[in-house]
């Protein structure tokens, strides 16, 4: 699969079915993240791969109600890090950016494995830290909800969420995403 194909195939699907999570898959996902660029090669990203059923069930209790669909996941990846582990240049704090880069690589790798890797912000970071033993001063940035795309869900899912399965949510036009050679006021329209 080319990068272009992986980018196009990736979607934040919510209707999930089970997928076997072998050690080799975890190794490949970890490697995709490990090779990401970072400021001063600081590599501030930290991940916990959770595939054990009992631990997954504990994590389900940390999900926001709107993310009940995620209870069908076969793997949850807690993505976290600390500001002190990466560059701070003036008011530019790079740890969230660099962790995002590594996470994007991991998501594309999961897509290549024909798995859904859906990042969510709707969870309790305090509960996640407690369940997984993550240090209190770390920032849990996202949970990646991993499964196989399925057709029918038995978990709570809203009509809006079902509609989004078929149709990718709209994107800004290219003119609002990039300009060439200089700033364009269309970038903020
Ligand atoms: C940081 C972040 C937080 C998100 N949080 C949630 C969430 O809590 N629940 C959810 O269902 N989707 C969540 N999403 C998924 C987005 O809704 C989804 O990526 C967006 O609608 C675009 O759809 P697509 O990824 O299928 O192209 C999140 C995505 C990101 C990157």
mmCIF file of C-alpha atoms and ligand atoms in Angstrom:
data_model
loop_
_atom_site.group_PDB
_atom_site.id
_atom_site.type_symbol
_atom_site.label_atom_id
_atom_site.label_comp_id
_atom_site.label_asym_id
_atom_site.label_seq_id
_atom_site.Cartn_x
_atom_site.Cartn_y
_atom_site.Cartn_z
ATOM 1 C CA UNK A 1 0.000 0.000 0.000
ATOM 2 C CA UNK A 2 1.339 3.428 -0.921
ATOM 3 C CA UNK A 3 1.286 6.353 1.512
ATOM 4 C CA UNK A 4 -1.337 7.981 -0.706
ATOM 5 C CA UNK A 5 -3.535 4.889 -0.484
ATOM 6 C CA UNK A 6 -3.156 4.674 3.300
ATOM 7 C CA UNK A 7 -4.070 8.356 3.695
ATOM 8 C CA UNK A 8 -7.152 7.902 1.563
ATOM 9 C CA UNK A 9 -8.192 4.656 3.230
ATOM 10 C CA UNK A 10 -7.827 5.913 6.818
ATOM 11 C CA UNK A 11 -11.099 6.813 8.435
ATOM 12 C CA UNK A 12 -12.259 7.238 12.008
ATOM 13 C CA UNK A 13 -14.828 4.444 11.752
ATOM 14 C CA UNK A 14 -16.938 3.638 14.797
ATOM 15 C CA UNK A 15 -18.613 0.359 13.906
ATOM 16 C CA UNK A 16 -15.963 -2.112 14.928
ATOM 17 C CA UNK A 17 -15.508 -5.855 15.082
ATOM 18 C CA UNK A 18 -12.792 -7.955 16.705
ATOM 19 C CA UNK A 19 -9.301 -8.340 15.315
ATOM 20 C CA UNK A 20 -6.502 -10.555 16.588
ATOM 21 C CA UNK A 21 -3.679 -8.445 17.978
ATOM 22 C CA UNK A 22 -0.496 -10.462 17.553
ATOM 23 C CA UNK A 23 2.826 -9.391 19.036
ATOM 24 C CA UNK A 24 4.152 -8.697 15.526
ATOM 25 C CA UNK A 25 1.407 -6.137 14.979
ATOM 26 C CA UNK A 26 2.339 -4.315 18.177
ATOM 27 C CA UNK A 27 5.981 -4.367 17.135
ATOM 28 C CA UNK A 28 5.197 -2.895 13.716
ATOM 29 C CA UNK A 29 2.938 -0.200 15.150
ATOM 30 C CA UNK A 30 5.608 0.687 17.682
ATOM 31 C CA UNK A 31 8.258 0.825 14.978
ATOM 32 C CA UNK A 32 6.143 3.146 12.811
ATOM 33 C CA UNK A 33 5.909 5.552 15.744
ATOM 34 C CA UNK A 34 9.529 5.121 16.802
ATOM 35 C CA UNK A 35 10.877 6.399 13.487
ATOM 36 C CA UNK A 36 8.940 9.688 13.544
ATOM 37 C CA UNK A 37 10.817 12.994 13.500
ATOM 38 C CA UNK A 38 10.955 15.104 16.651
ATOM 39 C CA UNK A 39 12.504 18.346 17.812
ATOM 40 C CA UNK A 40 16.163 17.705 18.630
ATOM 41 C CA UNK A 41 15.323 14.001 18.269
ATOM 42 C CA UNK A 42 13.751 14.183 21.722
ATOM 43 C CA UNK A 43 11.168 11.457 20.982
ATOM 44 C CA UNK A 44 8.684 12.567 23.658
ATOM 45 C CA UNK A 45 6.002 10.043 22.679
ATOM 46 C CA UNK A 46 4.957 7.260 25.026
ATOM 47 C CA UNK A 47 2.397 4.558 24.246
ATOM 48 C CA UNK A 48 0.728 1.821 26.247
ATOM 49 C CA UNK A 49 -0.792 -0.960 24.137
ATOM 50 C CA UNK A 50 -3.737 -2.495 25.967
ATOM 51 C CA UNK A 51 -5.087 -5.750 24.528
ATOM 52 C CA UNK A 52 -5.802 -7.800 27.644
ATOM 53 C CA UNK A 53 -9.611 -8.197 27.957
ATOM 54 C CA UNK A 54 -9.901 -7.354 31.652
ATOM 55 C CA UNK A 55 -7.777 -4.213 31.259
ATOM 56 C CA UNK A 56 -9.748 -3.172 28.176
ATOM 57 C CA UNK A 57 -12.957 -3.440 30.183
ATOM 58 C CA UNK A 58 -11.459 -1.240 32.875
ATOM 59 C CA UNK A 59 -10.604 1.347 30.213
ATOM 60 C CA UNK A 60 -14.132 1.229 28.793
ATOM 61 C CA UNK A 61 -15.272 2.746 32.102
ATOM 62 C CA UNK A 62 -13.088 5.790 31.335
ATOM 63 C CA UNK A 63 -14.851 6.546 28.023
ATOM 64 C CA UNK A 64 -17.240 9.470 27.620
ATOM 65 C CA UNK A 65 -20.841 8.352 26.980
ATOM 66 C CA UNK A 66 -20.622 9.419 23.303
ATOM 67 C CA UNK A 67 -17.775 6.960 22.816
ATOM 68 C CA UNK A 68 -19.666 3.840 23.879
ATOM 69 C CA UNK A 69 -19.003 2.491 20.372
ATOM 70 C CA UNK A 70 -15.346 2.066 21.409
ATOM 71 C CA UNK A 71 -16.284 -0.844 23.691
ATOM 72 C CA UNK A 72 -15.969 -3.111 20.667
ATOM 73 C CA UNK A 73 -12.240 -2.441 20.371
ATOM 74 C CA UNK A 74 -9.637 -5.189 20.420
ATOM 75 C CA UNK A 75 -6.787 -2.856 21.337
ATOM 76 C CA UNK A 76 -6.609 0.568 22.922
ATOM 77 C CA UNK A 77 -3.418 2.588 22.721
ATOM 78 C CA UNK A 78 -2.952 5.249 25.371
ATOM 79 C CA UNK A 79 -0.847 8.070 23.910
ATOM 80 C CA UNK A 80 0.874 10.260 26.445
ATOM 81 C CA UNK A 81 3.930 12.371 27.192
ATOM 82 C CA UNK A 82 5.380 15.261 29.115
ATOM 83 C CA UNK A 83 6.238 18.805 28.110
ATOM 84 C CA UNK A 84 9.604 18.527 29.872
ATOM 85 C CA UNK A 85 10.660 15.777 27.452
ATOM 86 C CA UNK A 86 10.707 17.980 24.360
ATOM 87 C CA UNK A 87 11.696 21.414 23.035
ATOM 88 C CA UNK A 88 10.122 24.572 24.369
ATOM 89 C CA UNK A 89 11.222 27.484 22.163
ATOM 90 C CA UNK A 90 9.629 30.729 23.240
ATOM 91 C CA UNK A 91 5.947 29.943 23.394
ATOM 92 C CA UNK A 92 6.310 26.952 21.067
ATOM 93 C CA UNK A 93 5.854 23.738 23.028
ATOM 94 C CA UNK A 94 6.716 20.890 20.718
ATOM 95 C CA UNK A 95 5.776 17.790 22.686
ATOM 96 C CA UNK A 96 2.151 17.660 21.538
ATOM 97 C CA UNK A 97 3.210 18.261 17.932
ATOM 98 C CA UNK A 98 5.887 15.575 17.974
ATOM 99 C CA UNK A 99 3.648 13.041 19.712
ATOM 100 C CA UNK A 100 1.029 13.809 17.050
ATOM 101 C CA UNK A 101 3.537 13.085 14.281
ATOM 102 C CA UNK A 102 4.427 9.698 15.775
ATOM 103 C CA UNK A 103 0.771 8.901 16.342
ATOM 104 C CA UNK A 104 -0.098 9.737 12.731
ATOM 105 C CA UNK A 105 2.573 7.317 11.520
ATOM 106 C CA UNK A 106 1.189 4.627 13.811
ATOM 107 C CA UNK A 107 -2.357 5.242 12.555
ATOM 108 C CA UNK A 108 -1.269 4.904 8.929
ATOM 109 C CA UNK A 109 0.566 1.679 9.743
ATOM 110 C CA UNK A 110 -2.585 0.305 11.384
ATOM 111 C CA UNK A 111 -4.499 1.311 8.243
ATOM 112 C CA UNK A 112 -2.046 -0.686 6.162
ATOM 113 C CA UNK A 113 -2.898 -3.688 8.390
ATOM 114 C CA UNK A 114 -6.544 -3.115 7.423
ATOM 115 C CA UNK A 115 -7.374 -2.057 10.956
ATOM 116 C CA UNK A 116 -9.281 0.988 12.147
ATOM 117 C CA UNK A 117 -7.232 3.267 14.422
ATOM 118 C CA UNK A 118 -9.571 5.950 15.704
ATOM 119 C CA UNK A 119 -8.179 8.693 17.977
ATOM 120 C CA UNK A 120 -10.515 10.035 20.649
ATOM 121 C CA UNK A 121 -10.438 12.913 23.107
ATOM 122 C CA UNK A 122 -13.614 11.863 24.902
ATOM 123 C CA UNK A 123 -12.276 10.007 27.945
ATOM 124 C CA UNK A 124 -11.269 10.715 31.522
ATOM 125 C CA UNK A 125 -7.485 11.191 31.632
ATOM 126 C CA UNK A 126 -7.498 10.812 35.419
ATOM 127 C CA UNK A 127 -9.166 7.405 35.182
ATOM 128 C CA UNK A 128 -6.858 6.294 32.362
ATOM 129 C CA UNK A 129 -3.796 7.293 34.395
ATOM 130 C CA UNK A 130 -5.063 5.415 37.419
ATOM 131 C CA UNK A 131 -5.944 2.252 35.460
ATOM 132 C CA UNK A 132 -2.631 2.125 33.573
ATOM 133 C CA UNK A 133 -0.301 3.550 36.249
ATOM 134 C CA UNK A 134 0.717 6.546 34.131
ATOM 135 C CA UNK A 135 2.550 9.236 36.168
ATOM 136 C CA UNK A 136 0.289 12.033 37.403
ATOM 137 C CA UNK A 137 2.329 14.776 35.696
ATOM 138 C CA UNK A 138 2.020 13.211 32.213
ATOM 139 C CA UNK A 139 -0.552 14.344 29.660
ATOM 140 C CA UNK A 140 -2.745 11.607 28.230
ATOM 141 C CA UNK A 141 -3.375 13.134 24.818
ATOM 142 C CA UNK A 142 -5.540 10.553 23.121
ATOM 143 C CA UNK A 143 -6.704 6.988 23.171
ATOM 144 C CA UNK A 144 -6.443 5.168 19.865
ATOM 145 C CA UNK A 145 -9.370 2.811 19.489
ATOM 146 C CA UNK A 146 -8.345 -0.148 17.352
ATOM 147 C CA UNK A 147 -10.528 -2.754 15.714
ATOM 148 C CA UNK A 148 -11.654 -4.105 12.397
ATOM 149 C CA UNK A 149 -14.259 -2.248 10.398
ATOM 150 C CA UNK A 150 -17.627 -3.977 10.745
ATOM 151 C CA UNK A 151 -21.050 -3.485 9.231
ATOM 152 C CA UNK A 152 -23.451 -3.654 12.165
ATOM 153 C CA UNK A 153 -22.955 -2.354 15.655
ATOM 154 C CA UNK A 154 -24.527 -3.710 18.801
ATOM 155 C CA UNK A 155 -23.126 -0.889 20.896
ATOM 156 C CA UNK A 156 -24.653 2.541 21.408
ATOM 157 C CA UNK A 157 -24.092 4.645 18.338
ATOM 158 C CA UNK A 158 -25.997 7.757 17.237
ATOM 159 C CA UNK A 159 -27.550 8.257 13.801
ATOM 160 C CA UNK A 160 -25.005 11.017 13.129
ATOM 161 C CA UNK A 161 -22.214 8.581 13.906
ATOM 162 C CA UNK A 162 -23.777 5.927 11.645
ATOM 163 C CA UNK A 163 -24.035 8.474 8.802
ATOM 164 C CA UNK A 164 -20.341 9.332 9.198
ATOM 165 C CA UNK A 165 -19.451 5.680 8.507
ATOM 166 C CA UNK A 166 -20.440 6.014 4.867
ATOM 167 C CA UNK A 167 -19.527 9.625 4.190
ATOM 168 C CA UNK A 168 -16.227 11.156 5.260
ATOM 169 C CA UNK A 169 -16.956 14.338 7.226
ATOM 170 C CA UNK A 170 -16.360 17.352 4.938
ATOM 171 C CA UNK A 171 -12.958 18.997 4.758
ATOM 172 C CA UNK A 172 -12.043 22.634 4.220
ATOM 173 C CA UNK A 173 -11.287 23.547 0.598
ATOM 174 C CA UNK A 174 -7.604 23.487 -0.391
ATOM 175 C CA UNK A 175 -7.572 27.301 -0.451
ATOM 176 C CA UNK A 176 -8.153 27.292 3.309
ATOM 177 C CA UNK A 177 -5.466 24.691 3.881
ATOM 178 C CA UNK A 178 -2.485 26.040 1.971
ATOM 179 C CA UNK A 179 -1.301 28.972 -0.084
ATOM 180 C CA UNK A 180 1.772 29.162 -2.298
ATOM 181 C CA UNK A 181 4.693 31.553 -1.833
ATOM 182 C CA UNK A 182 2.887 33.928 0.564
ATOM 183 C CA UNK A 183 0.020 34.218 3.007
ATOM 184 C CA UNK A 184 -3.407 34.334 1.396
ATOM 185 C CA UNK A 185 -6.413 35.806 3.162
ATOM 186 C CA UNK A 186 -8.395 32.809 1.899
ATOM 187 C CA UNK A 187 -6.550 30.757 4.505
ATOM 188 C CA UNK A 188 -8.737 32.378 7.130
ATOM 189 C CA UNK A 189 -12.018 32.570 5.252
HETATM 190 C C1 LIG B 1 -7.762 14.671 18.646
HETATM 191 C C2 LIG B 1 -8.974 13.959 18.123
HETATM 192 C C3 LIG B 1 -10.015 13.712 18.999
HETATM 193 C C4 LIG B 1 -11.144 13.006 18.569
HETATM 194 N N1 LIG B 1 -12.094 12.670 19.490
HETATM 195 C C5 LIG B 1 -13.121 11.875 19.111
HETATM 196 C C6 LIG B 1 -14.037 11.373 20.078
HETATM 197 O O1 LIG B 1 -13.923 11.612 21.292
HETATM 198 N N2 LIG B 1 -15.054 10.590 19.629
HETATM 199 C C7 LIG B 1 -15.214 10.268 18.312
HETATM 200 O O2 LIG B 1 -16.154 9.530 17.988
HETATM 201 N N3 LIG B 1 -14.336 10.713 17.366
HETATM 202 C C8 LIG B 1 -13.297 11.493 17.728
HETATM 203 N N4 LIG B 1 -12.367 11.912 16.797
HETATM 204 C C9 LIG B 1 -12.526 11.532 15.358
HETATM 205 C C10 LIG B 1 -12.967 12.710 14.495
HETATM 206 O O3 LIG B 1 -14.313 12.997 14.765
HETATM 207 C C11 LIG B 1 -12.746 12.354 13.020
HETATM 208 O O4 LIG B 1 -11.376 12.139 12.791
HETATM 209 C C12 LIG B 1 -13.235 13.480 12.093
HETATM 210 O O5 LIG B 1 -14.633 13.596 12.188
HETATM 211 C C13 LIG B 1 -12.868 13.246 10.627
HETATM 212 O O6 LIG B 1 -13.339 11.993 10.186
HETATM 213 P P1 LIG B 1 -12.341 10.947 9.500
HETATM 214 O O7 LIG B 1 -11.188 10.755 10.465
HETATM 215 O O8 LIG B 1 -13.142 9.671 9.338
HETATM 216 O O9 LIG B 1 -11.896 11.504 8.196
HETATM 217 C C14 LIG B 1 -11.250 12.606 17.206
HETATM 218 C C15 LIG B 1 -10.179 12.874 16.327
HETATM 219 C C16 LIG B 1 -9.058 13.514 16.783
HETATM 220 C C17 LIG B 1 -7.891 13.721 15.843
#
